[in-house]
Tab-separated table of C-alpha atoms in Angstrom:
chain	number	residue	atom	x	y	z
A	2	MET	CA	-181.178	170.468	278.253
A	3	MET	CA	-178.504	171.475	277.052
A	4	ARG	CA	-178.470	173.739	273.998
A	5	SER	CA	-175.441	173.356	270.828
A	6	ALA	CA	-174.057	176.299	269.673
A	7	PRO	CA	-174.326	177.780	266.624
A	8	LEU	CA	-172.827	177.737	263.650
A	9	ARG	CA	-170.922	180.487	262.152
A	10	ALA	CA	-170.725	180.568	258.090
A	11	LEU	CA	-166.769	180.879	257.739
A	12	PRO	CA	-165.306	183.593	255.914
A	13	ARG	CA	-165.360	182.959	251.781
A	14	ALA	CA	-161.610	183.599	251.985
A	15	ALA	CA	-160.939	181.009	254.786
A	16	ALA	CA	-162.909	178.434	252.305
A	17	ARG	CA	-160.356	179.489	249.127
A	18	THR	CA	-157.107	176.461	249.024
A	19	ASN	CA	-153.829	177.677	249.339
A	20	THR	CA	-153.399	176.435	245.288
A	21	ARG	CA	-152.294	178.319	242.295
A	22	SER	CA	-154.460	176.736	239.586
A	23	ALA	CA	-151.847	177.414	236.175
A	24	PRO	CA	-152.096	179.545	233.415
A	25	ARG	CA	-155.025	177.874	230.975
A	26	ARG	CA	-154.034	178.580	227.252
A	27	THR	CA	-156.316	178.853	224.891
A	28	PHE	CA	-156.033	179.981	220.908
A	29	LEU	CA	-156.930	183.143	221.795
A	30	ARG	CA	-154.132	184.498	223.883
A	31	ALA	CA	-150.661	184.894	222.350
A	32	ARG	CA	-147.175	182.120	223.214
A	33	ASN	CA	-144.259	184.298	224.951
A	34	ALA	CA	-142.286	185.785	222.325
A	35	SER	CA	-139.168	185.920	224.140
A	36	ARG	CA	-138.782	181.599	224.182
A	37	PRO	CA	-138.155	182.265	219.954
A	38	LEU	CA	-136.398	184.927	219.551
A	39	GLU	CA	-133.409	183.099	222.401
A	40	ARG	CA	-133.416	180.034	221.112
A	41	LEU	CA	-132.512	181.777	216.971
A	42	ASP	CA	-128.282	181.969	216.040
A	43	ILE	CA	-127.669	182.882	213.383
A	44	GLY	CA	-124.885	181.759	214.025
A	45	ARG	CA	-125.337	178.771	213.235
A	46	LEU	CA	-127.973	179.596	210.267
A	47	SER	CA	-125.076	181.134	207.898
A	48	ARG	CA	-122.492	178.352	208.746
A	49	ALA	CA	-126.383	176.450	207.212
A	50	ARG	CA	-126.439	178.413	204.098
A	51	ASN	CA	-122.953	177.889	203.453
A	52	ASP	CA	-122.450	174.256	203.364
A	53	TYR	CA	-125.014	174.912	201.013
A	54	ASP	CA	-123.975	176.576	198.505
A	55	ARG	CA	-120.186	174.901	198.325
A	56	ASP	CA	-122.253	171.573	198.564
A	57	ARG	CA	-124.621	172.834	194.989
A	58	THR	CA	-121.519	174.788	193.387
A	59	TYR	CA	-119.139	171.544	193.549
A	60	PHE	CA	-122.542	169.607	192.555
A	61	LEU	CA	-122.900	172.171	189.707
A	62	ALA	CA	-119.509	171.827	189.087
A	63	ALA	CA	-119.032	167.687	188.894
A	64	GLY	CA	-121.637	167.590	186.657
A	65	ALA	CA	-120.157	170.576	183.784
A	66	LEU	CA	-116.817	168.025	184.483
A	67	ALA	CA	-118.870	165.203	183.614
A	68	GLY	CA	-120.789	166.657	180.950
A	69	ALA	CA	-117.967	167.334	179.088
A	70	ILE	CA	-115.537	163.894	179.799
A	71	GLY	CA	-118.314	162.926	177.594
A	72	ILE	CA	-119.129	165.225	175.576
A	73	VAL	CA	-115.322	164.609	174.697
A	74	PHE	CA	-115.011	160.893	174.274
A	75	THR	CA	-118.489	160.353	172.828
A	76	GLY	CA	-116.387	163.044	170.184
A	77	THR	CA	-113.788	160.650	169.047
A	78	LYS	CA	-115.514	157.471	168.875
A	79	LEU	CA	-118.020	159.156	166.538
A	80	TYR	CA	-114.587	160.544	164.926
A	81	LYS	CA	-113.057	157.058	165.321
A	82	ALA	CA	-116.050	154.931	163.838
A	83	ILE	CA	-116.488	157.806	160.409
A	84	GLN	CA	-113.030	157.240	159.778
A	85	ALA	CA	-113.323	153.484	160.000
A	86	GLU	CA	-116.530	153.802	157.217
A	87	ASN	CA	-115.245	156.049	154.920
A	88	ASN	CA	-111.528	153.791	155.063
A	89	LYS	CA	-113.765	150.503	153.891
A	90	LYS	CA	-115.085	152.283	151.437
A	91	ARG	CA	-111.779	154.409	150.227
A	92	LYS	CA	-110.397	150.439	150.181
A	93	ALA	CA	-113.269	148.875	148.374
A	94	ALA	CA	-112.903	151.172	146.388
A	95	GLY	CA	-109.620	151.002	145.438
A	96	GLU	CA	-108.247	154.355	146.906
A	97	PRO	CA	-104.959	155.366	149.935
A	98	ALA	CA	-107.149	155.173	153.581
A	99	ALA	CA	-107.793	158.385	154.853
A	100	GLY	CA	-103.731	159.801	156.132
A	101	VAL	CA	-102.042	157.842	154.226
A	102	THR	CA	-99.918	159.553	151.954
A	103	GLN	CA	-98.889	156.810	149.153
A	104	LEU	CA	-95.551	157.268	147.022
A	105	ASP	CA	-93.989	155.931	145.214
A	106	ALA	CA	-92.422	153.246	144.676
A	107	PRO	CA	-89.857	152.341	147.606
A	108	THR	CA	-93.072	152.645	149.739
A	109	VAL	CA	-92.208	154.404	152.260
A	110	PRO	CA	-92.703	151.808	155.726
A	111	SER	CA	-94.107	152.743	158.646
A	112	GLU	CA	-91.290	150.958	162.072
A	113	THR	CA	-88.684	153.729	162.757
A	114	PHE	CA	-86.317	150.691	163.872
A	115	THR	CA	-86.019	147.654	163.262
A	116	THR	CA	-85.247	144.341	165.661
A	117	ASP	CA	-82.104	142.715	163.300
A	118	GLY	CA	-80.823	139.277	164.878
A	119	GLY	CA	-81.327	141.078	168.236
A	120	VAL	CA	-80.626	144.502	167.938
A	121	LYS	CA	-82.549	147.595	166.707
A	122	ARG	CA	-81.514	148.789	164.010
A	123	LYS	CA	-82.880	152.311	161.969
A	124	VAL	CA	-85.015	151.703	158.981
A	125	VAL	CA	-83.012	154.208	156.569
A	126	VAL	CA	-85.180	153.810	153.181
A	127	HIS	CA	-84.360	155.951	149.861
A	128	ASP	CA	-86.192	158.213	147.569
A	129	GLU	CA	-87.153	159.184	144.519
A	130	ASP	CA	-83.583	160.958	144.394
A	131	GLY	CA	-81.687	158.911	146.506
A	132	TYR	CA	-81.501	160.566	149.879
A	133	GLU	CA	-81.448	158.028	152.772
A	134	ILE	CA	-84.857	158.315	154.868
A	135	VAL	CA	-86.366	157.617	158.513
A	136	PRO	CA	-90.274	157.040	158.484
A	137	THR	CA	-92.350	158.464	161.300
A	138	GLY	CA	-94.636	156.392	161.066
A	139	ASN	CA	-96.811	159.429	160.380
A	140	GLY	CA	-99.016	160.299	157.230
A	141	THR	CA	-99.275	163.785	157.941
A	142	VAL	CA	-95.226	164.246	158.206
A	143	PRO	CA	-94.155	160.430	156.444
A	144	ASP	CA	-90.228	160.501	156.664
A	145	PHE	CA	-87.353	162.117	158.407
A	146	PRO	CA	-84.474	163.347	156.734
A	147	ARG	CA	-81.037	161.176	157.821
A	148	HIS	CA	-78.855	163.611	156.951
A	149	LEU	CA	-78.983	167.226	157.624
A	150	GLU	CA	-76.843	170.295	155.467
A	151	VAL	CA	-76.854	172.964	158.131
A	152	PRO	CA	-75.398	176.558	157.682
A	153	SER	CA	-72.488	177.436	159.956
A	154	SER	CA	-70.824	180.375	160.792
A	155	HIS	CA	-68.554	179.197	164.075
A	156	ASP	CA	-66.487	175.540	162.736
A	157	ALA	CA	-62.990	177.205	160.617
A	158	SER	CA	-61.356	175.288	163.415
A	159	GLN	CA	-63.410	171.897	162.773
A	160	ALA	CA	-62.185	171.723	159.464
A	161	ALA	CA	-58.730	171.091	160.187
A	162	GLN	CA	-59.813	167.463	161.324
A	163	PRO	CA	-59.494	165.055	158.921
A	164	ILE	CA	-63.419	163.425	159.589
A	165	ALA	CA	-65.503	166.721	160.485
A	166	ALA	CA	-63.306	167.048	156.616
A	167	THR	CA	-65.484	165.070	155.238
A	168	VAL	CA	-69.062	166.015	156.757
A	169	GLN	CA	-68.150	169.905	155.567
A	170	ASP	CA	-68.753	172.058	153.128
A	171	ASP	CA	-68.996	175.631	151.519
A	172	ALA	CA	-73.029	174.170	151.645
A	173	GLY	CA	-72.422	173.862	155.497
A	174	ILE	CA	-72.007	171.106	158.010
A	175	GLU	CA	-73.533	168.073	158.058
A	176	TYR	CA	-75.694	166.597	160.824
A	177	THR	CA	-77.179	162.803	161.590
A	178	LEU	CA	-80.498	162.101	162.316
A	179	VAL	CA	-79.901	160.304	166.098
A	180	GLY	CA	-83.412	159.306	167.185
A	181	LEU	CA	-87.118	161.282	166.381
A	182	GLY	CA	-90.898	161.042	168.098
A	183	LEU	CA	-94.447	162.615	167.820
A	184	ARG	CA	-94.408	165.042	170.743
A	185	THR	CA	-98.641	165.303	171.696
A	186	VAL	CA	-100.804	166.924	174.531
A	187	SER	CA	-103.743	166.286	177.126
A	188	PHE	CA	-104.854	163.532	177.305
A	189	LEU	CA	-106.295	162.683	174.620
A	190	SER	CA	-102.840	162.003	173.425
A	191	ILE	CA	-103.818	164.783	170.323
A	192	GLY	CA	-99.796	165.071	168.350
A	193	VAL	CA	-98.787	168.473	167.681
A	194	TYR	CA	-94.708	167.679	165.501
A	195	ILE	CA	-92.642	165.343	165.337
A	196	VAL	CA	-89.210	166.048	166.645
A	197	GLY	CA	-85.635	165.204	165.690
A	198	PHE	CA	-82.174	164.694	167.787
A	199	TYR	CA	-79.604	165.698	165.254
A	200	VAL	CA	-75.607	165.391	166.056
A	201	ALA	CA	-73.205	166.782	164.310
A	202	THR	CA	-71.416	163.918	161.954
A	203	ALA	CA	-68.106	164.908	162.984
A	204	ASP	CA	-68.871	165.242	166.597
A	205	ILE	CA	-70.628	161.453	166.988
A	206	ALA	CA	-67.223	160.457	167.796
A	207	LYS	CA	-66.879	162.714	170.514
A	208	LEU	CA	-70.097	160.481	171.338
A	209	GLN	CA	-69.239	157.761	171.842
A	210	HIS	CA	-65.973	157.911	172.868
A	211	HIS	CA	-67.618	159.565	176.012
A	212	LEU	CA	-70.519	157.201	176.211
A	213	VAL	CA	-68.358	153.692	176.177
A	214	LYS	CA	-66.019	155.296	178.621
A	215	LYS	CA	-68.358	156.409	181.287
A	216	VAL	CA	-69.431	151.597	181.109
A	217	ASN	CA	-66.074	150.405	180.597
A	218	PRO	CA	-63.108	152.559	180.375
A	219	ILE	CA	-61.180	149.900	179.051
A	220	ALA	CA	-63.378	149.243	176.012
A	221	SER	CA	-63.803	150.546	172.337
A	222	THR	CA	-67.902	149.433	171.652
A	223	LEU	CA	-69.598	148.490	174.311
A	224	ILE	CA	-70.852	144.756	174.664
A	225	PRO	CA	-75.246	144.136	175.015
A	226	SER	CA	-75.551	143.728	178.606
A	227	GLU	CA	-73.365	146.854	179.158
A	228	ARG	CA	-75.448	148.668	176.391
A	229	ASP	CA	-78.472	148.054	178.694
A	230	THR	CA	-76.785	149.769	181.563
A	231	LEU	CA	-75.886	152.627	179.617
A	232	ARG	CA	-79.486	152.655	178.239
A	233	GLN	CA	-80.833	152.540	181.966
A	234	SER	CA	-78.933	154.874	183.000
A	235	LEU	CA	-80.463	157.828	180.544
A	236	LEU	CA	-83.425	156.435	181.299
A	237	ASP	CA	-82.414	157.472	185.125
A	238	PRO	CA	-84.146	161.546	185.967
A	239	ALA	CA	-80.724	161.603	187.813
A	240	GLU	CA	-78.415	159.955	185.982
A	241	SER	CA	-79.236	160.465	182.324
A	242	GLU	CA	-79.672	164.453	183.729
A	243	ALA	CA	-75.908	164.791	184.424
A	244	THR	CA	-74.817	162.362	180.951
A	245	TRP	CA	-76.185	164.903	178.775
A	246	THR	CA	-75.723	167.684	181.332
A	247	ALA	CA	-71.928	166.643	180.893
A	248	LEU	CA	-72.802	165.885	177.070
A	249	LEU	CA	-73.422	169.051	176.227
A	250	GLN	CA	-70.868	171.273	178.495
A	251	ASP	CA	-67.708	170.037	178.456
A	252	LEU	CA	-67.657	168.344	174.685
A	253	GLN	CA	-68.988	170.285	172.981
A	254	CYS	CA	-70.633	168.810	170.939
A	255	ARG	CA	-73.104	170.451	168.201
A	256	SER	CA	-76.432	169.280	168.022
A	257	ALA	CA	-79.990	170.775	166.779
A	258	PHE	CA	-83.508	169.928	167.186
A	259	ARG	CA	-86.132	169.258	164.099
A	260	ILE	CA	-89.254	170.237	164.730
A	261	VAL	CA	-92.362	169.282	161.564
A	262	PRO	CA	-95.299	170.502	163.351
A	263	VAL	CA	-98.517	167.431	161.934
A	264	ARG	CA	-101.101	169.883	162.143
A	265	ASP	CA	-101.485	173.521	162.184
A	266	THR	CA	-100.134	175.788	165.312
A	267	ASP	CA	-98.389	178.892	166.230
A	268	PHE	CA	-95.250	179.854	167.313
A	269	HIS	CA	-97.165	181.520	170.098
A	270	HIS	CA	-97.800	177.692	172.349
A	271	LEU	CA	-94.140	176.835	171.289
A	272	ARG	CA	-93.207	179.412	173.388
A	273	ASP	CA	-94.810	179.421	176.442
A	274	ALA	CA	-93.875	175.650	175.742
A	275	PHE	CA	-90.351	176.872	175.412
A	276	VAL	CA	-90.222	178.711	178.336
A	277	ARG	CA	-92.303	177.025	181.102
A	278	ALA	CA	-89.999	173.774	180.549
A	279	VAL	CA	-86.919	176.103	180.750
A	280	GLN	CA	-87.987	177.940	183.638
A	281	THR	CA	-89.396	175.094	185.433
A	282	ARG	CA	-85.551	173.076	185.369
A	283	SER	CA	-84.452	176.827	186.581
A	284	ASN	CA	-85.834	177.866	189.089
A	285	PRO	CA	-84.625	174.868	192.074
A	286	ARG	CA	-80.929	176.480	191.224
A	287	PRO	CA	-81.414	179.927	191.751
A	288	GLN	CA	-77.332	180.160	191.517
A	289	GLU	CA	-76.867	178.692	188.737
A	290	PHE	CA	-80.040	180.640	186.844
A	291	GLY	CA	-80.450	182.900	188.755
A	292	ASP	CA	-79.206	185.863	187.503
A	293	GLU	CA	-79.710	188.762	185.580
A	294	ALA	CA	-77.944	188.100	181.976
A	295	PHE	CA	-80.075	184.688	182.115
A	296	GLY	CA	-83.078	186.306	182.433
A	297	GLU	CA	-82.414	188.523	179.843
A	298	SER	CA	-81.499	185.186	177.711
A	299	VAL	CA	-84.822	183.981	177.874
A	300	ARG	CA	-87.046	187.285	177.154
A	301	THR	CA	-84.471	186.991	174.528
A	302	LEU	CA	-86.230	183.571	173.341
A	303	LYS	CA	-89.160	185.156	174.160
A	304	ALA	CA	-88.570	187.578	171.293
A	305	ILE	CA	-87.515	185.161	169.100
A	306	PHE	CA	-90.875	182.765	168.329
A	307	ASN	CA	-93.238	185.802	169.379
A	308	ARG	CA	-94.570	185.417	165.025
A	309	GLY	CA	-97.301	184.375	164.155
A	310	LYS	CA	-98.870	180.834	162.399
A	311	LEU	CA	-96.850	177.523	162.445
A	312	PRO	CA	-98.546	175.433	159.255
A	313	LYS	CA	-97.547	171.382	159.295
A	314	THR	CA	-95.004	170.626	157.432
A	315	ARG	CA	-93.515	173.541	157.805
A	316	GLU	CA	-89.398	173.343	159.362
A	317	LEU	CA	-88.300	174.288	162.512
A	318	LEU	CA	-84.353	174.274	163.442
A	319	MET	CA	-83.083	174.513	166.548
A	320	LEU	CA	-79.090	175.205	166.108
A	321	ARG	CA	-76.716	174.438	169.844
A	322	ASP	CA	-73.341	175.515	168.182
A	323	ASP	CA	-70.086	174.382	169.652
A	324	ARG	CA	-70.117	177.007	171.996
A	325	GLY	CA	-73.500	176.528	172.675
A	326	ALA	CA	-75.219	179.386	171.315
A	327	LEU	CA	-78.769	178.540	170.215
A	328	ASP	CA	-79.789	179.102	166.507
A	329	VAL	CA	-83.841	179.226	164.709
A	330	LEU	CA	-84.145	179.124	161.527
A	331	TYR	CA	-87.501	178.479	159.783
A	332	ASP	CA	-88.809	177.450	156.885
A	333	ASP	CA	-92.013	179.030	155.347
A	334	GLY	CA	-90.997	177.718	151.813
A	335	LYS	CA	-88.593	179.590	150.474
A	336	GLY	CA	-85.400	177.812	151.908
A	337	ARG	CA	-83.764	178.420	155.785
A	338	GLN	CA	-84.033	181.506	156.975
A	339	PRO	CA	-82.665	183.008	160.441
A	340	VAL	CA	-85.237	183.601	163.576
A	341	GLY	CA	-82.944	184.774	165.970
A	342	ARG	CA	-79.846	184.223	168.193
A	343	VAL	CA	-79.812	183.346	171.523
A	344	GLU	CA	-75.934	183.567	173.073
A	345	ASP	CA	-76.013	182.028	176.674
A	346	GLU	CA	-75.428	178.647	176.239
A	347	ARG	CA	-77.450	177.926	180.094
A	348	VAL	CA	-80.607	177.894	177.784
A	349	SER	CA	-80.582	176.019	174.459
A	350	ARG	CA	-78.944	173.365	177.147
A	351	LEU	CA	-81.999	173.798	179.407
A	352	LEU	CA	-84.516	173.528	176.371
A	353	TRP	CA	-82.044	170.225	174.865
A	354	LEU	CA	-83.006	168.788	178.361
A	355	ASN	CA	-86.244	168.841	177.772
A	356	TYR	CA	-86.253	166.557	175.227
A	357	LEU	CA	-83.744	164.517	176.557
A	358	ALA	CA	-83.641	163.993	180.716
A	359	GLY	CA	-85.203	164.231	184.147
A	360	LYS	CA	-88.083	162.895	185.445
A	361	LYS	CA	-90.791	164.310	181.917
A	362	VAL	CA	-89.412	165.366	179.249
A	363	ALA	CA	-91.631	167.172	176.589
A	364	SER	CA	-91.902	163.558	174.411
A	365	GLU	CA	-91.245	159.903	175.103
A	366	VAL	CA	-91.256	158.561	172.726
A	367	ALA	CA	-88.403	160.795	171.431
A	368	ARG	CA	-86.134	160.277	174.244
A	369	LYS	CA	-86.674	155.926	174.051
A	370	ASN	CA	-86.050	156.808	170.675
A	371	ILE	CA	-83.099	159.371	171.247
A	372	ILE	CA	-81.987	156.181	172.887
A	373	GLU	CA	-82.322	153.287	170.443
A	374	GLY	CA	-79.849	155.231	168.029
A	375	VAL	CA	-77.187	155.950	170.831
A	376	MET	CA	-77.401	153.204	171.031
A	377	GLU	CA	-76.531	152.154	167.334
A	378	PHE	CA	-73.260	154.491	168.070
A	379	VAL	CA	-71.759	152.712	170.701
A	380	GLU	CA	-71.952	149.488	169.416
A	381	ARG	CA	-69.994	150.733	167.145
A	382	PRO	CA	-66.455	150.456	167.765
A	383	VAL	CA	-65.697	154.780	168.080
A	384	GLY	CA	-64.538	157.042	164.559
A	385	THR	CA	-65.940	154.630	162.134
A	386	VAL	CA	-69.809	155.645	162.154
A	387	ALA	CA	-69.009	158.923	160.347
A	388	THR	CA	-67.846	156.848	157.619
A	389	GLN	CA	-70.894	154.748	157.670
A	390	VAL	CA	-71.924	153.998	154.074
A	391	LEU	CA	-75.421	152.758	153.590
């Protein structure tokens, strides 16, 4: 009889499988700390923080700017509403509106030019003393004199000329108003001063002759189409600068700017504006304006206007003589007194061009008004404006 072989127990190690189970993670078992450190990017975090700070700064700046604009806009609207209400009350009471100067008859009109037969004419009226005045349209400074009598110490040679003898005496040189306008600042168009451009009456014939011959060499006056051509050239940035530079340099026309503030200001504001205008026009041309003499002249100009307050309605005169020297006179209520003088003609020329020519001028209203005054000159025969009687 066959016997079955006895079964032998296998070793315990043989019963184990050769597979390795994944480690089990429990809440008591710590996570491997090396992986978060590998993912931590300091540069990325720094950039994210910088972007956040930048966006936050832009947002706050935009909010502050919007708030300032809102305050100014609301204040302006409120001021106009209050003024309108006060004017209604004054009108009901029979009083003049605020900001309007009521004069004895004849009342000064508000327009500087009027249209007569399709041609613009300067409005000229007479005040109580019989002097000719031109309205400005401004309540604080309602009019400018049509003629100025200014003392002069450099025009003895002009007295021999026939026309000059009629417009020059012991009191000085007579200047005739060409045009005027309001100088404004900021986007709110806040009025600062009225500026008027005057030309020596004896030199108007030079001005007429040069401008007429520029358009038509064989004419003595300009017809309407030719005047339009001249008007466009005086409005063109490049042509206007060339034309006025020739008038100032070559013809040696004596001229003046009369400045009268419509609100209290100071000489420092004028100084900064004038120096900035001179530097803006001189910096692109270092060959012409880069010498030390010109720099010293600009410093002299700054010193002249290094003064105090400039109350409204006070007169400031800037005169350019036949050699181009600049004289500054100021009337503080006790008569015109000299403030200073700059001999370098380049300084006065650049100041004059700041009002007359170029792409951007100190007062566009004044420039257009001056051009209309020039049109009045060229429509008359050369040499007849100085003897014109209104």
